[in-house]
mmCIF file of C-alpha atoms and ligand atoms in Angstrom:
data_model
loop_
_atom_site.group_PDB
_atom_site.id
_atom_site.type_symbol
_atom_site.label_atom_id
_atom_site.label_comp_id
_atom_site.label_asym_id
_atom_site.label_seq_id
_atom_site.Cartn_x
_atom_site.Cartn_y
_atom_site.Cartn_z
ATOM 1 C CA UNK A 19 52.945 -6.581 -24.530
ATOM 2 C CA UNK A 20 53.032 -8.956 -21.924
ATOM 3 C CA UNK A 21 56.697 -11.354 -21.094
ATOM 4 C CA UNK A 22 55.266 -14.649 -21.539
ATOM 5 C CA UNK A 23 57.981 -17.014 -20.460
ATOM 6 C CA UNK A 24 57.206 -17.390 -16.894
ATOM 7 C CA UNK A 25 59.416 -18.827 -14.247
ATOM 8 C CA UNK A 26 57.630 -17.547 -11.120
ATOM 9 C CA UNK A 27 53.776 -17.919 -10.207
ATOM 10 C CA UNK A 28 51.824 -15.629 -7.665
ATOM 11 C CA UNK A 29 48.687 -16.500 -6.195
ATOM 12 C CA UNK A 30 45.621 -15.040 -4.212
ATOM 13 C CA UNK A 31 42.601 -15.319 -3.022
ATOM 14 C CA UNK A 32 40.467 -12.154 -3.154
ATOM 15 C CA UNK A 33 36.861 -11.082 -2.213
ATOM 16 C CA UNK A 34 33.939 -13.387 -0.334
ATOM 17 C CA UNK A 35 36.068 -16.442 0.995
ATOM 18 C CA UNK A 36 34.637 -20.082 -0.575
ATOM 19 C CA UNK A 37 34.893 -23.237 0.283
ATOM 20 C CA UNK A 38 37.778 -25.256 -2.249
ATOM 21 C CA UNK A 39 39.883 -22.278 -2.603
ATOM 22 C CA UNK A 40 42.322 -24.196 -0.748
ATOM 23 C CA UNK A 41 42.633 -27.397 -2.976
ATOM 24 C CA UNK A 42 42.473 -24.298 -5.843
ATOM 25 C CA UNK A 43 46.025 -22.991 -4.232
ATOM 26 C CA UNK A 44 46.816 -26.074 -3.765
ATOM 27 C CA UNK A 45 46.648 -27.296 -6.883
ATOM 28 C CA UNK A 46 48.240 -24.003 -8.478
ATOM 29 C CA UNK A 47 51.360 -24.464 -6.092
ATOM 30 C CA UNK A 48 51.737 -28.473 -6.919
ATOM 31 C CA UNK A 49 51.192 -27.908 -10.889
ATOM 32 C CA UNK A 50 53.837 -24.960 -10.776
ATOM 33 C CA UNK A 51 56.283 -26.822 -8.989
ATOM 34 C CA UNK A 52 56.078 -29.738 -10.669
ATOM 35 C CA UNK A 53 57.093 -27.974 -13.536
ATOM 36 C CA UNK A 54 60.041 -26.635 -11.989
ATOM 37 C CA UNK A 55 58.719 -23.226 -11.366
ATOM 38 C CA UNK A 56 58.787 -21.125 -8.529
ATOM 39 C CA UNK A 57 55.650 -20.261 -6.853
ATOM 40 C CA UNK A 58 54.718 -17.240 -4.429
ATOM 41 C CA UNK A 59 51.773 -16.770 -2.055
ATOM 42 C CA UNK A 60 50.154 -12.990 -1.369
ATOM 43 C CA UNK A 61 48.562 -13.057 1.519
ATOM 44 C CA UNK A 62 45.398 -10.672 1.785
ATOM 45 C CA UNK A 63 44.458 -10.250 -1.565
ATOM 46 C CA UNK A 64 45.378 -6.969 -3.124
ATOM 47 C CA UNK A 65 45.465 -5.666 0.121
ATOM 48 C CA UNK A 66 48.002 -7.629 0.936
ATOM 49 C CA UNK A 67 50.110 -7.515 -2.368
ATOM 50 C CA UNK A 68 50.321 -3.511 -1.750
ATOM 51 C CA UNK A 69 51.605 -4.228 1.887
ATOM 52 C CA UNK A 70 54.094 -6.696 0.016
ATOM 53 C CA UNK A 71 52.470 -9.373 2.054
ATOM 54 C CA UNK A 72 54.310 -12.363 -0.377
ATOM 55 C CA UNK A 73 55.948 -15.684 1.096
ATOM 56 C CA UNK A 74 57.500 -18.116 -1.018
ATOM 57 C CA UNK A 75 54.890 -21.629 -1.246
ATOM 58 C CA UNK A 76 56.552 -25.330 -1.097
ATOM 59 C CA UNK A 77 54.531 -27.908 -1.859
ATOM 60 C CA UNK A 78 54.530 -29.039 1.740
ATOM 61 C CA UNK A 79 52.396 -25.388 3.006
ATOM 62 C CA UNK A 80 49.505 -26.934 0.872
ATOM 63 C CA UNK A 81 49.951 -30.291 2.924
ATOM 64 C CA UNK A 82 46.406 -30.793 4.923
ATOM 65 C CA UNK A 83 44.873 -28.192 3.178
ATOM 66 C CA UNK A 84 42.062 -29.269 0.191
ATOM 67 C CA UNK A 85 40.069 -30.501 3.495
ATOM 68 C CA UNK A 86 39.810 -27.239 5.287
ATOM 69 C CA UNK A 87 37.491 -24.244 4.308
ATOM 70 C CA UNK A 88 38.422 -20.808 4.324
ATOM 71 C CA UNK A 89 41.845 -19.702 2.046
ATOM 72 C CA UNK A 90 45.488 -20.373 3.704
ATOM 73 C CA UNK A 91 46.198 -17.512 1.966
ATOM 74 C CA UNK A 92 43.328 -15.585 3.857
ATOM 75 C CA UNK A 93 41.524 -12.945 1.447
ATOM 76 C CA UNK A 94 40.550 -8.861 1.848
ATOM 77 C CA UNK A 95 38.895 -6.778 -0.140
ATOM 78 C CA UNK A 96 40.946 -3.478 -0.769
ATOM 79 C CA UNK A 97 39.500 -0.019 -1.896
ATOM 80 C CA UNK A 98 42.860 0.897 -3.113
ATOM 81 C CA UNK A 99 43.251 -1.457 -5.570
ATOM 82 C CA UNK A 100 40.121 0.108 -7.058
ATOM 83 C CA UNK A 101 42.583 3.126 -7.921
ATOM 84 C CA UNK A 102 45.135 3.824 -10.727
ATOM 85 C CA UNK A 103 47.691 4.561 -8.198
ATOM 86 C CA UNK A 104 47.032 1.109 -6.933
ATOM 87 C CA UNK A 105 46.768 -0.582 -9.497
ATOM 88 C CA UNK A 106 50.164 0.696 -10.602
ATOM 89 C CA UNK A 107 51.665 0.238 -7.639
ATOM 90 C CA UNK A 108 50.033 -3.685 -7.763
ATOM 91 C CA UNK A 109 52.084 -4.367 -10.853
ATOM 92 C CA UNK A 110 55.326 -2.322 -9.841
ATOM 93 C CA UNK A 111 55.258 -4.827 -6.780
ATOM 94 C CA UNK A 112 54.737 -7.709 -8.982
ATOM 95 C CA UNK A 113 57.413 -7.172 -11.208
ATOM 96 C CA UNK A 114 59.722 -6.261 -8.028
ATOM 97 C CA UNK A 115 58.920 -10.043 -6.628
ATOM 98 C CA UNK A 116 59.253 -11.381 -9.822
ATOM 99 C CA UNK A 117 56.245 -12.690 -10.367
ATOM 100 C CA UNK A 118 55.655 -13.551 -14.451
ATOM 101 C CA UNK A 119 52.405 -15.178 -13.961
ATOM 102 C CA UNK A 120 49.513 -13.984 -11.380
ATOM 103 C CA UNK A 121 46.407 -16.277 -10.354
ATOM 104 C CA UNK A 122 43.632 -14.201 -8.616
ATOM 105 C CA UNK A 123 40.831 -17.143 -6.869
ATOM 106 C CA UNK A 124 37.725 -14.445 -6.500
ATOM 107 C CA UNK A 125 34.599 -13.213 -8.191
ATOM 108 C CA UNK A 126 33.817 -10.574 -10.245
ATOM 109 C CA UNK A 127 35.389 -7.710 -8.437
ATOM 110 C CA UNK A 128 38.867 -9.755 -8.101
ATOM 111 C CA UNK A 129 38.850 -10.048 -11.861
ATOM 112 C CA UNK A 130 38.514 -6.469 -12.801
ATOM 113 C CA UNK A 131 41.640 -6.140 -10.309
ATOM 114 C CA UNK A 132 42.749 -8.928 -12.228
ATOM 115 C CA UNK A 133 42.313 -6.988 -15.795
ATOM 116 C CA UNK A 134 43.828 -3.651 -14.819
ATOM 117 C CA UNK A 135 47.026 -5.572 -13.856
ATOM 118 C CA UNK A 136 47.018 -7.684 -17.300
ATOM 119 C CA UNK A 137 46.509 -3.983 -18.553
ATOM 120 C CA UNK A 138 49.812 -2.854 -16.965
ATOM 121 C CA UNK A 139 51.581 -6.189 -18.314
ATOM 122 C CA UNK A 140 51.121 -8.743 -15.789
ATOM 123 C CA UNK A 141 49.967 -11.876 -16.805
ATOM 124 C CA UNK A 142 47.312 -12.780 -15.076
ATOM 125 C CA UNK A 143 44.568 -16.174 -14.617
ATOM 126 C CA UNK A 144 41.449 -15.914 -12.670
ATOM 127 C CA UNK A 145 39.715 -18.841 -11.126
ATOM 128 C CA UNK A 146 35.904 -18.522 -10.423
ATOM 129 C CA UNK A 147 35.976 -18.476 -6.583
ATOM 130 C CA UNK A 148 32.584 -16.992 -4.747
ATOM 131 C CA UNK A 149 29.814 -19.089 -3.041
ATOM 132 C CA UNK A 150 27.490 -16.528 -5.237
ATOM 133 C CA UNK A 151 27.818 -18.702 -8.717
ATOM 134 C CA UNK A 152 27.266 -14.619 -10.109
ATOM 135 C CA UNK A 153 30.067 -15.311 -12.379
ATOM 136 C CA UNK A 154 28.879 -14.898 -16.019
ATOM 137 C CA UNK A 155 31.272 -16.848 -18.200
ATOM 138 C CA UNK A 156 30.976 -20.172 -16.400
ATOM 139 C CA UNK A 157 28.620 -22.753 -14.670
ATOM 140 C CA UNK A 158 30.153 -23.611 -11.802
ATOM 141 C CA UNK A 159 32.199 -21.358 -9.260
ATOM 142 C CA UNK A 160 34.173 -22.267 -6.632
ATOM 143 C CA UNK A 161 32.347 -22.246 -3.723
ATOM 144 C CA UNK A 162 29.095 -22.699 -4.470
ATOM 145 C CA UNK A 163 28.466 -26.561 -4.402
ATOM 146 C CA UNK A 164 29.502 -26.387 -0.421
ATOM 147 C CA UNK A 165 27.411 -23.543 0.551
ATOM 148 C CA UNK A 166 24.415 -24.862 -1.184
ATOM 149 C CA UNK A 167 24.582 -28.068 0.674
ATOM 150 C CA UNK A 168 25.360 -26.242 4.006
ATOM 151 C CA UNK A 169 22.424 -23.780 3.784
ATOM 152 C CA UNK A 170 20.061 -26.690 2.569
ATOM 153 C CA UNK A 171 21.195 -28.462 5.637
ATOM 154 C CA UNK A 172 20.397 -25.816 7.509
ATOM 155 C CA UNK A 173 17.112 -25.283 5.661
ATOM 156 C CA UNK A 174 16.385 -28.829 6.335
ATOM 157 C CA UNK A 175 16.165 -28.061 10.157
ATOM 158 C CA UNK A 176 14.935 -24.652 10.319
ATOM 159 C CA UNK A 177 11.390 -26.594 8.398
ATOM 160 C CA UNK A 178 10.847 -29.511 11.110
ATOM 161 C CA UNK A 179 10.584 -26.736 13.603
ATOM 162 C CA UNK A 180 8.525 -24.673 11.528
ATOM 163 C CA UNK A 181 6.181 -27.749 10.831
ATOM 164 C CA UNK A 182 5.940 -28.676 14.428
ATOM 165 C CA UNK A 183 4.724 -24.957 14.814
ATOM 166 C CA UNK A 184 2.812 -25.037 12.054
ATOM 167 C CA UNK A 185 4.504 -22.073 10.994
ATOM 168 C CA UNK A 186 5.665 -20.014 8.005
ATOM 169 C CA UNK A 187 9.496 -19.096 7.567
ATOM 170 C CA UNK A 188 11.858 -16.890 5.912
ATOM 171 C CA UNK A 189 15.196 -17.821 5.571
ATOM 172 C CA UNK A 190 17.287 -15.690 4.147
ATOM 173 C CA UNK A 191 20.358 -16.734 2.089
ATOM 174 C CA UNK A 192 23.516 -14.993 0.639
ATOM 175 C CA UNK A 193 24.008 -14.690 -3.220
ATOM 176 C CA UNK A 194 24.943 -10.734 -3.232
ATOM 177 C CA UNK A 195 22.779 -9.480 -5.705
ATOM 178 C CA UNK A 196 22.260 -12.305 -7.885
ATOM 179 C CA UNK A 197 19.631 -15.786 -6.702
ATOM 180 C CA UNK A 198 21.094 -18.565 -7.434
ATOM 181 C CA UNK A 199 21.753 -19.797 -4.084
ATOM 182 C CA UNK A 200 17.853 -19.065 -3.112
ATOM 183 C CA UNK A 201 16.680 -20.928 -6.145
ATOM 184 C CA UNK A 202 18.672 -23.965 -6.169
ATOM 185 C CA UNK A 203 17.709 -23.906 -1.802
ATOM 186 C CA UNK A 204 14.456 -23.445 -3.135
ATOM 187 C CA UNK A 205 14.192 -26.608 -5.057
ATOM 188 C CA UNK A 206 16.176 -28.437 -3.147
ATOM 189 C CA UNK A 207 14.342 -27.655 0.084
ATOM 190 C CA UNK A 208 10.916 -27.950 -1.436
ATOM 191 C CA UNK A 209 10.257 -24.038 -0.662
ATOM 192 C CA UNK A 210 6.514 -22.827 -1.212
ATOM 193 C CA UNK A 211 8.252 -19.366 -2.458
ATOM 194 C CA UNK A 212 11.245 -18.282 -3.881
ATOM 195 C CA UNK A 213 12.550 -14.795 -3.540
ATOM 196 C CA UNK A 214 15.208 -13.359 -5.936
ATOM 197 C CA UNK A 215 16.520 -9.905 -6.927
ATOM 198 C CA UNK A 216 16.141 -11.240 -10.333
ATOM 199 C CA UNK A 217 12.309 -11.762 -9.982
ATOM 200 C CA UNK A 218 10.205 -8.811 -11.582
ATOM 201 C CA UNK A 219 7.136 -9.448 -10.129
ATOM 202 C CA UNK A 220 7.936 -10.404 -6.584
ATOM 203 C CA UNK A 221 4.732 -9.111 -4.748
ATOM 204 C CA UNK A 222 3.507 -9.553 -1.164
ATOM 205 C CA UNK A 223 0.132 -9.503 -1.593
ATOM 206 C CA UNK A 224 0.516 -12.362 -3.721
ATOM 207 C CA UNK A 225 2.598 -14.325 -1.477
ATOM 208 C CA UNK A 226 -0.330 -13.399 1.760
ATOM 209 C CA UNK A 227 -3.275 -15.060 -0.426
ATOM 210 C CA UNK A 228 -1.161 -17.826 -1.110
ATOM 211 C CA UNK A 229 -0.443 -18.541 2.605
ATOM 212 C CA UNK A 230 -4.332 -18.536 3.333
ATOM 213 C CA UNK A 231 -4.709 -20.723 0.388
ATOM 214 C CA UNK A 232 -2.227 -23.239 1.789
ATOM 215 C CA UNK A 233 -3.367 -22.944 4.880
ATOM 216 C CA UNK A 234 -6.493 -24.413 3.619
ATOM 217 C CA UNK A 235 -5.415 -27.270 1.263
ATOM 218 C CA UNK A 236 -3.900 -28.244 4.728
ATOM 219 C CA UNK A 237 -0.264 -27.455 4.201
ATOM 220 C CA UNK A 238 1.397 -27.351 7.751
ATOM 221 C CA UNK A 239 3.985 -25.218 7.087
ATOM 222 C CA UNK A 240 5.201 -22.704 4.406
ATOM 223 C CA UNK A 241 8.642 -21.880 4.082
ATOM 224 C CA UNK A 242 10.370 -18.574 1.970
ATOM 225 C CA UNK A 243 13.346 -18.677 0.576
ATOM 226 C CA UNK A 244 14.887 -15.202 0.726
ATOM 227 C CA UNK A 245 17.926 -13.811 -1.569
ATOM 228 C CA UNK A 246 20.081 -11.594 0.621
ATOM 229 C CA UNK A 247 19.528 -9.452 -2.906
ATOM 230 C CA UNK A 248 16.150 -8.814 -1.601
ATOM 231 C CA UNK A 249 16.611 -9.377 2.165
ATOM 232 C CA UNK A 250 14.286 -7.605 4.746
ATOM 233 C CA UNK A 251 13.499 -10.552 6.229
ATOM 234 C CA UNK A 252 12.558 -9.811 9.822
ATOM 235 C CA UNK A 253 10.290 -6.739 8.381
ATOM 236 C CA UNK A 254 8.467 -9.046 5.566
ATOM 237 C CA UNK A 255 8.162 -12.102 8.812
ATOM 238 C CA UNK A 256 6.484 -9.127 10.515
ATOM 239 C CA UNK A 257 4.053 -8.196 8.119
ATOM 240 C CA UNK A 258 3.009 -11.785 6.987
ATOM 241 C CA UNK A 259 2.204 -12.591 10.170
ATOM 242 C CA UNK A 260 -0.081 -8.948 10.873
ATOM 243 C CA UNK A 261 -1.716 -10.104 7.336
ATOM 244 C CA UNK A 262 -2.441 -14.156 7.568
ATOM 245 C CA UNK A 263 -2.767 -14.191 11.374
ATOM 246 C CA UNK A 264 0.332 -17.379 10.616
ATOM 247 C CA UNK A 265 3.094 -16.997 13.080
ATOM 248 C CA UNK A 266 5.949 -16.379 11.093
ATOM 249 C CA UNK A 267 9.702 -15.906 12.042
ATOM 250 C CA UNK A 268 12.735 -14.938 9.857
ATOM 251 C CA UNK A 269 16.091 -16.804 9.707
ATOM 252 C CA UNK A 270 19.144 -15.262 8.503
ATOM 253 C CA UNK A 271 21.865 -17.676 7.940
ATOM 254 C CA UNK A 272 24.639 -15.525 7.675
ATOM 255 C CA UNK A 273 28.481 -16.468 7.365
ATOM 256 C CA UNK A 274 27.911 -19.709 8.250
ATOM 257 C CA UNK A 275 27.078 -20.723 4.687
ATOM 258 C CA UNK A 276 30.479 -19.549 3.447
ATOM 259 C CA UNK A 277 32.490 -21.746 5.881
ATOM 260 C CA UNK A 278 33.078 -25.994 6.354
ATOM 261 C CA UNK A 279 35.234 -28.454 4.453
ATOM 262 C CA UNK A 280 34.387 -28.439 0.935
ATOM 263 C CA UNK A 281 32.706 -31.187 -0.697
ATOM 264 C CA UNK A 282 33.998 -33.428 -3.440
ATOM 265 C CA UNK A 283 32.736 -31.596 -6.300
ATOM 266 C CA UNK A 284 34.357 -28.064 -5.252
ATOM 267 C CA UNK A 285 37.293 -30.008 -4.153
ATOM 268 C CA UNK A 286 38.066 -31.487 -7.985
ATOM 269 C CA UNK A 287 36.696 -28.876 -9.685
ATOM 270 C CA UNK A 288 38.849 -26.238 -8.191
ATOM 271 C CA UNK A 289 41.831 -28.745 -8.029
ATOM 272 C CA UNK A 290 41.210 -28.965 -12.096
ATOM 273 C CA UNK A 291 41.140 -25.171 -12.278
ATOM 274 C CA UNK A 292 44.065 -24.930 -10.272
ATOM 275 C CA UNK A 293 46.061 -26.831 -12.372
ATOM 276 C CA UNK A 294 44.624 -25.681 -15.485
ATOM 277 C CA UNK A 295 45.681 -22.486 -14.887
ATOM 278 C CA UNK A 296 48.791 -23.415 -14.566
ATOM 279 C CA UNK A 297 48.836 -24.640 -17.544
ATOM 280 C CA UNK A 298 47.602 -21.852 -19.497
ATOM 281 C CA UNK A 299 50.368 -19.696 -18.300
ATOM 282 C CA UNK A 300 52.981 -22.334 -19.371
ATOM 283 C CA UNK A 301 51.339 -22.165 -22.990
ATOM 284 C CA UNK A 302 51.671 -18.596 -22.927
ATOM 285 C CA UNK A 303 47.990 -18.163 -22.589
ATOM 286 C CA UNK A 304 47.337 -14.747 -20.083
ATOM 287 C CA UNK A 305 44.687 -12.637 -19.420
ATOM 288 C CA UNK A 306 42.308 -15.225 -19.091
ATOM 289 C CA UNK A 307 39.508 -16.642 -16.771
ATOM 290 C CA UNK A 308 39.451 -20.495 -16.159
ATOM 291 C CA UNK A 309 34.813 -21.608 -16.303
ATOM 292 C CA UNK A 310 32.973 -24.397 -16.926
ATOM 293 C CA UNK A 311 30.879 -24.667 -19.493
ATOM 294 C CA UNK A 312 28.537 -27.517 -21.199
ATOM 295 C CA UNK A 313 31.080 -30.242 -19.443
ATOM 296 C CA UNK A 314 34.079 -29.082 -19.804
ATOM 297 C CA UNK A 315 36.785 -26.693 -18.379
ATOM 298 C CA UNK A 316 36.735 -23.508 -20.349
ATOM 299 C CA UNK A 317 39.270 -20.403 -20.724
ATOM 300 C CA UNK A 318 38.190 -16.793 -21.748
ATOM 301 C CA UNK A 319 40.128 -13.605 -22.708
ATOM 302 C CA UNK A 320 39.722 -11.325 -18.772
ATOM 303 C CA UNK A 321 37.681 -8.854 -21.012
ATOM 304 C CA UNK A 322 35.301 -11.342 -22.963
ATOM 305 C CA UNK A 323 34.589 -12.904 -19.506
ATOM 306 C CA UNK A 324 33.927 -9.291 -17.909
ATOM 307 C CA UNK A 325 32.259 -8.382 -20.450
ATOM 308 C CA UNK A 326 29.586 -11.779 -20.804
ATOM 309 C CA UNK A 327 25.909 -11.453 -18.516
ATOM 310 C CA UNK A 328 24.105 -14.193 -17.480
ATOM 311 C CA UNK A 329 20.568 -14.638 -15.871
ATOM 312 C CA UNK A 330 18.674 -17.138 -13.623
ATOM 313 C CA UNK A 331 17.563 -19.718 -15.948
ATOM 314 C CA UNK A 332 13.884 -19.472 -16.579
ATOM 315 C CA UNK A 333 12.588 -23.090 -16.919
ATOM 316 C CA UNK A 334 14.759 -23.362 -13.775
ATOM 317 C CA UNK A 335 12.524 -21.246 -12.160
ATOM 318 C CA UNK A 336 9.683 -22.415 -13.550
ATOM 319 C CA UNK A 337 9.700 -25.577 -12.260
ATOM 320 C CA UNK A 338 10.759 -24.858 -8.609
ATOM 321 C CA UNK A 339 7.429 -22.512 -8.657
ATOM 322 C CA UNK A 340 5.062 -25.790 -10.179
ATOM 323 C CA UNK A 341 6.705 -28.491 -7.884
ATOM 324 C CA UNK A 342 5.770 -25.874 -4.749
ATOM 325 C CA UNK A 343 1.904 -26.786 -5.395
HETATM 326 P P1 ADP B 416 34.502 -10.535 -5.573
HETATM 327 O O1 ADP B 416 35.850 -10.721 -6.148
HETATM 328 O O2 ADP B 416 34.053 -11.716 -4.760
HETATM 329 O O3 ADP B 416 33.482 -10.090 -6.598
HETATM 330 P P2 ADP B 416 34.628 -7.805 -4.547
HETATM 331 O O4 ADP B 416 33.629 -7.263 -5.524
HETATM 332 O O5 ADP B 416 34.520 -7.369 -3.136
HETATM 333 O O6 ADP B 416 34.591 -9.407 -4.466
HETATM 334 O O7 ADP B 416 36.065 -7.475 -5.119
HETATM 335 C C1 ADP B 416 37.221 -7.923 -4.449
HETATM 336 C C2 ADP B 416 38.317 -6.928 -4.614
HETATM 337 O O8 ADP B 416 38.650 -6.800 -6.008
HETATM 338 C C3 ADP B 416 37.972 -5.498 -4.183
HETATM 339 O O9 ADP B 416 38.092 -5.300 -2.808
HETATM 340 C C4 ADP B 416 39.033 -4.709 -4.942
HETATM 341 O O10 ADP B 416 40.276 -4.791 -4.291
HETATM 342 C C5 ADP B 416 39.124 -5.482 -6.253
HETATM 343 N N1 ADP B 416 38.255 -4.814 -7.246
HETATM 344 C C6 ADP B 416 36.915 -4.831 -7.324
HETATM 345 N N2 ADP B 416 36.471 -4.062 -8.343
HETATM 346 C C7 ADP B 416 37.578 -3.522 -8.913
HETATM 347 C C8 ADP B 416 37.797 -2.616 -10.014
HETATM 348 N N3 ADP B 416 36.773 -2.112 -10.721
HETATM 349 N N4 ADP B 416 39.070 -2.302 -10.312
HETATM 350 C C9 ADP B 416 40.109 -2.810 -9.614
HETATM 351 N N5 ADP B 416 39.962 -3.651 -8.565
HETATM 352 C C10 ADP B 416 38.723 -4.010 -8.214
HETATM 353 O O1 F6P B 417 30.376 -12.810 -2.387
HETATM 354 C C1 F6P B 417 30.227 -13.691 -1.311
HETATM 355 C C2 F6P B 417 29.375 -13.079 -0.231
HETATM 356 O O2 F6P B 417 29.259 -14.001 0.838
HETATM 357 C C3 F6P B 417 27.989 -12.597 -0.677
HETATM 358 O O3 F6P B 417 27.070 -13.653 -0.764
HETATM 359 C C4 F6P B 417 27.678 -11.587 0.385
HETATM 360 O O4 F6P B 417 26.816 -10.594 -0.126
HETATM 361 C C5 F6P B 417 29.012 -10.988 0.726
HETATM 362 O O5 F6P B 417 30.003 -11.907 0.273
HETATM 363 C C6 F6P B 417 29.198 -10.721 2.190
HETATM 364 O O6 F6P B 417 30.419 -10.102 2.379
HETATM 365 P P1 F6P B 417 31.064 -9.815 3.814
HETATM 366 O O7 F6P B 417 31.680 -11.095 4.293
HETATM 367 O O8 F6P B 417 32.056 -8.765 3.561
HETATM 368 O O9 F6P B 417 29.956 -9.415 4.731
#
């Protein structure tokens, strides 16, 4: 079982960087010391709590910060951490710095890092932090509301060329293995198609006779959006153009969408989490994961949360395929 009085608070940041992690640290450091506990920053994820990578945090190292993108704390991911030895050796180091209470910012992955250590009695928090918004037991992740807005930017530009070509284009967006970022792009962006690894029946053919058919209601453009989850995108720009005779070029955007300042909503959401999580380890609550869920902040037992699945959201999808007529 678990200590549950805590006195000392560790935090990282773990997997994908996202935009708001920063006011999330932020927030963890000012709730904890407000409190009068003590609070400790790993640096480098797990990688970095093996190399014993762990600096003390004053409320003044989270000065300037809920602005900038990117984690203070930078972030790794860390293959060792995937083993028992690891994992032992994660907790051993824990309990050497002190360190009653553990907040891990990441996705999925970080929380499973997250659950063997609650397994070896740490107490641990995780706070949904991946641009992906793959995270099952809650609505909104960390991350996501920025790099939607900076690839629909981005989307925004790539289609005025593309229309003064009278062009088709593919641009590819991140989301791992789940589409969330390509279908909110693709509504937001007013995308003729919308590619997703969770689409059964994405065919090419289909997509080809639509092009034509475009083409001939007078459309002047036709623009893809492409989950990385399917990617290919310079292949698939290749063969759309051999089959409609369109000129067609692929856009990957890459990195860029997990960088910038973070807008307002990641900033106060993740500044809510932060604290929140704070909280929960004060009441004695561990092993949990911090979501948000039908308007309001949520908590979960680390297994429950691991354990949930969640889908693209079919009328969703539905609709961002009728308002592409
Ligand atoms: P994310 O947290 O964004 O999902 P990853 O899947 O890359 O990113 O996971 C981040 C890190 O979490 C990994 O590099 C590893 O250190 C740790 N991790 C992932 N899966 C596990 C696991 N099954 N057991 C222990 N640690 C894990
Ligand atoms: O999980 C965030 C994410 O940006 C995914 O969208 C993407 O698949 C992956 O991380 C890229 O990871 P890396 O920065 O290691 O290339």
């Amino acid at each position: 079982m678990a200590e549950k009085i805590i006195r000392t608070i560790g935090v990282l940041t773990s997997g994908g960087d996202a935009p708001g992690m920063n006011a999330a640290i932020r927030a963890v450091v000012r709730t904890a010391l407000g409190k009068g506990l003590k609070v400790r920053g790993i640096r480098r994820g797990y990688q970095g709590l093996l190399n014993e990578e762990i600096i003390d945090l004053s409320a003044r190292d989270v000065s300037d910060t809920i602005q900038r993108g990117g984690t203070i704390l930078q972030t790794a991911r860390c293959d060792e951490m995937r083993t028992e030895e690891g994992q032992q050796k994660a907790a051993a180091i824990c309990k050497k710095y002190g360190i009653d209470g553990l907040v891990v910012i990441g996705g999925d992955g970080s929380f499973k890092g997250a659950q063997k250590l609650a397994n070896l009695g740490i107490n641990t928090i995780g706070l949904p932090g991946t641009i992906d918004l793959d995270i099952a037991c809650t609505e909104y992740t960390i991350g996501f509301d920025t790099a939607v807005n900076t690839a629909m930017e981005a989307i925004d530009k790539v289609r005025d060329t593309s229309t003064s070509h009278e062009r088709c284009s593919i641009i590819e967006v991140m989301g791992r293995d789940a589409g969330y970022l390509a279908l909110w792009c693709g509504i937001a962006n007013g995308a003729e198609r919308i590619l997703m690894p969770e689409e059964h029946d994405y065919n090419e053919e289909a997509i080809v006779a639509d092009i034509q058919e475009c083409r001939k209601r007078g459309k002047k453009n036709y623009i893809i959006i492409n989950a990385e989850g399917i990617g290919d995108s310079m292949n698939m720009a290749k063969r759309i153009e051999e089959a409609t005779g369109m000129e067609t070029r692929a856009t990957v955007l890459g990195h860029m969408q997990r960088g910038g300042s973070p807008t307002c909503k990641d900033r106060v959401y993740a500044s809510i989490m932060g604290a929140l999580a704070v909280d929960l380890l004060e009441q004695g609550k561990t092993n949990r994961v911090v979501g948000y869920k039908h308007g309001e902040y949520v908590d979960f037992d680390i297994d429950e949360a691991l354990g949930m699945q969640k889908g693209i959201p079919a009328y969703q999808y539905e609709i961002a395929k009728e308002l592409a007529l």
